[in-house]
XYZ file of C-alpha atoms in Angstrom:
243
model
C 17.118 6.833 15.511
C 13.376 6.450 15.075
C 11.336 7.526 12.071
C 9.955 10.559 13.910
C 13.381 11.923 14.748
C 14.820 11.119 11.312
C 12.000 13.059 9.671
C 12.273 16.065 12.009
C 16.050 16.190 11.581
C 15.830 15.899 7.783
C 13.284 18.672 7.347
C 15.175 21.279 9.380
C 12.154 23.496 8.743
C 11.686 26.811 10.468
C 8.798 26.259 12.816
C 7.234 29.627 12.171
C 7.944 32.800 10.252
C 10.098 35.721 11.366
C 10.572 36.552 15.031
C 7.591 38.900 15.386
C 5.229 36.264 14.002
C 6.796 33.633 16.244
C 6.022 35.686 19.346
C 2.466 36.352 18.140
C 1.818 32.657 17.708
C 3.354 31.736 21.064
C 1.254 34.475 22.657
C -1.907 32.744 21.431
C -0.739 29.450 22.927
C -0.098 31.182 26.245
C -3.564 32.749 26.121
C -5.236 29.361 25.678
C -3.174 27.853 28.513
C -4.020 30.750 30.866
C -7.728 30.608 30.027
C -7.784 26.872 30.712
C -5.628 26.648 33.825
C -4.926 30.093 35.243
C -1.940 32.461 35.170
C 0.287 30.705 37.731
C 2.847 28.475 35.951
C 3.423 26.494 39.157
C -0.230 25.407 39.097
C -0.637 25.214 35.328
C 1.414 22.526 33.510
C 0.221 23.659 30.071
C 1.419 27.195 30.777
C 4.784 25.875 31.981
C 5.150 24.050 28.678
C 4.297 27.222 26.734
C 6.841 29.232 28.711
C 9.525 26.597 28.051
C 8.798 26.804 24.325
C 8.826 30.599 24.451
C 12.248 30.631 26.112
C 13.564 28.189 23.527
C 12.477 30.638 20.828
C 14.248 33.453 22.731
C 11.024 35.263 23.549
C 11.883 38.012 26.082
C 10.650 37.586 29.648
C 8.683 40.845 29.407
C 6.811 39.527 26.355
C 5.926 36.312 28.168
C 4.654 38.165 31.245
C 2.678 40.573 29.039
C 1.049 37.686 27.183
C -0.021 36.106 30.481
C -1.396 39.416 31.782
C -3.254 40.147 28.537
C -4.830 36.687 28.584
C -6.505 37.537 31.894
C -8.152 40.670 30.485
C -11.905 40.664 29.925
C -11.523 41.946 26.391
C -8.930 39.387 25.363
C -9.940 37.233 22.409
C -10.868 33.598 22.986
C -8.867 31.377 20.670
C -9.703 27.848 19.663
C -7.789 25.198 17.812
C -9.024 24.409 14.304
C -7.291 22.143 11.800
C -7.604 22.290 8.014
C -6.639 19.390 5.782
C -6.373 18.925 2.051
C -4.195 18.226 -0.947
C -1.890 20.713 -2.614
C -0.207 20.511 -6.007
C 1.203 17.146 -7.152
C -0.955 15.215 -4.673
C 0.926 16.369 -1.579
C -1.095 16.149 1.634
C -1.160 19.365 3.674
C -2.248 19.618 7.315
C -2.710 23.123 8.742
C -3.010 23.786 12.481
C -4.496 27.126 13.534
C -5.435 29.076 16.644
C -8.203 31.509 15.785
C -10.805 33.822 17.249
C -12.590 34.077 13.884
C -13.070 30.816 11.995
C -14.774 32.568 9.073
C -11.668 34.657 8.474
C -9.307 31.745 8.980
C -11.031 29.260 6.689
C -11.281 31.986 4.038
C -7.555 32.678 4.276
C -6.606 29.000 4.166
C -8.998 28.200 1.306
C -7.659 31.128 -0.736
C -4.156 29.618 -0.649
C -5.393 26.147 -1.559
C -7.321 27.652 -4.483
C -4.346 29.734 -5.627
C -2.182 26.616 -5.860
C -4.938 24.461 -7.416
C -5.305 22.416 -4.250
C -8.379 20.895 -2.626
C -9.416 21.622 0.951
C -11.014 18.541 2.496
C -13.109 17.867 5.570
C -11.670 17.868 9.077
C -10.129 14.489 9.844
C -9.841 13.446 6.216
C -6.034 13.268 6.340
C -5.486 12.237 9.939
C -4.591 8.710 8.792
C -1.548 10.121 6.949
C 0.005 11.806 9.997
C 0.987 10.312 13.352
C 0.230 12.752 16.152
C 3.046 12.845 18.738
C 3.849 14.555 22.010
C 7.450 15.784 21.956
C 9.520 16.659 25.028
C 13.061 17.992 25.172
C 14.882 18.107 28.496
C 18.394 18.627 29.823
C 20.392 15.434 30.251
C 21.460 14.477 33.760
C 24.895 13.060 34.452
C 24.745 9.274 34.648
C 21.274 9.113 33.094
C 20.278 5.584 32.054
C 17.945 6.122 29.090
C 16.939 2.447 28.868
C 15.710 2.617 32.451
C 14.000 5.944 31.816
C 12.166 4.641 28.751
C 10.939 1.683 30.806
C 9.561 4.164 33.354
C 7.748 6.048 30.588
C 6.551 3.128 28.479
C 3.129 3.152 30.152
C 2.683 6.681 28.760
C 3.222 5.491 25.200
C 6.763 6.908 24.975
C 8.750 5.396 22.101
C 12.030 3.597 22.741
C 13.800 5.679 20.068
C 14.992 9.115 21.170
C 17.257 11.953 20.043
C 20.357 12.895 22.018
C 21.928 16.285 21.270
C 25.490 16.187 22.556
C 26.103 19.883 21.906
C 23.010 21.004 23.827
C 23.283 18.140 26.318
C 19.605 17.439 25.811
C 17.307 14.495 25.117
C 14.159 14.518 22.963
C 11.497 11.836 23.419
C 8.238 11.113 21.589
C 5.044 9.828 23.146
C 1.284 9.465 23.073
C -0.412 12.910 22.831
C -3.097 11.818 25.294
C -0.346 11.319 27.888
C 1.138 14.806 27.416
C 0.332 16.018 30.940
C 1.414 12.723 32.545
C 4.756 12.698 30.707
C 5.396 16.315 31.645
C 4.560 15.606 35.278
C 6.866 12.573 35.380
C 9.783 14.514 33.907
C 9.316 17.448 36.271
C 8.892 15.239 39.358
C 12.040 13.357 38.337
C 13.962 16.633 38.440
C 14.508 17.139 34.711
C 14.641 20.637 33.241
C 12.084 20.575 30.412
C 13.201 22.963 27.658
C 10.542 22.109 25.085
C 7.095 20.515 25.194
C 4.849 20.414 22.158
C 2.827 18.334 19.742
C 3.889 17.426 16.235
C 2.620 15.404 13.269
C 4.877 12.943 11.469
C 3.786 11.843 7.959
C 3.693 8.059 7.557
C 3.595 8.032 3.751
C 6.278 10.298 2.307
C 6.044 11.254 -1.375
C 8.991 11.956 -3.654
C 8.866 15.222 -5.605
C 11.000 16.895 -8.249
C 12.944 20.078 -7.390
C 10.362 22.113 -9.334
C 7.459 20.483 -7.482
C 9.218 21.054 -4.137
C 9.595 24.743 -4.945
C 5.859 25.053 -5.594
C 4.898 23.241 -2.380
C 7.360 25.333 -0.353
C 5.776 28.503 -1.742
C 2.315 27.271 -0.757
C 3.485 26.457 2.774
C 5.081 29.901 3.092
C 1.829 31.573 2.016
C -0.082 29.629 4.651
C 2.485 30.462 7.342
C 2.109 34.165 6.545
C -1.292 34.159 8.289
C -1.135 34.978 12.005
C -3.824 32.355 12.717
C -1.682 29.554 11.290
C 0.498 27.834 13.874
C 2.108 24.976 11.954
C 1.882 23.472 8.467
C 2.739 19.823 7.846
C 3.110 18.010 4.526
C 3.962 14.461 3.457
C 6.562 15.730 0.982
C 9.771 13.724 1.382
C 12.571 15.945 2.763
C 15.551 16.500 0.511
C 17.976 14.846 2.931
C 16.079 11.590 3.538
């Protein structure tokens, strides 16, 4: 197993908050995809990826269709991606991804949490060297699939040779270059694979050990950040308990 998979498996973190918040956050992703490429999933790879993620999170079909319809409305908010980076307690790096229609509100919310936990919010890009940005795809395994051959086919897209195989779900998860996201998705779909998840993630490359008390404080800070609807995902370089 590669470092990316080992880290993701060890964290076992909930990706977002409770179900209602999950659907709200996915709805924003759908809105951005629709605005960029239209409401037809067959013609919009980004929207297909969002729908796959929504289904994986058990988002009802009606909710997905409503999110697509709402995104086409004239009065629908325009969201943009904004990242916030800084250090929390005990020198732990914290990377916050948001989708927002009001950056003044969002930066105020994020800064308030950093201040509450005696952290320091830095400039955009200041912590990018601590996190490897990855494209992540999960797809159903075909009978007789030769993964070595498949990786060779995908190597030009920056796909890593380490992958995760889930025997229970009969699925494969691969990691690749974020700039090749659309090309990887296209290759998988044209090869007849059922893509069940397509997203980006950040893997810390410098994990820091913490005490149980320090971990509790960092977890509380992350939870506070995740409470905001604008916040999509929070990453830290805190070493998972199981690694």
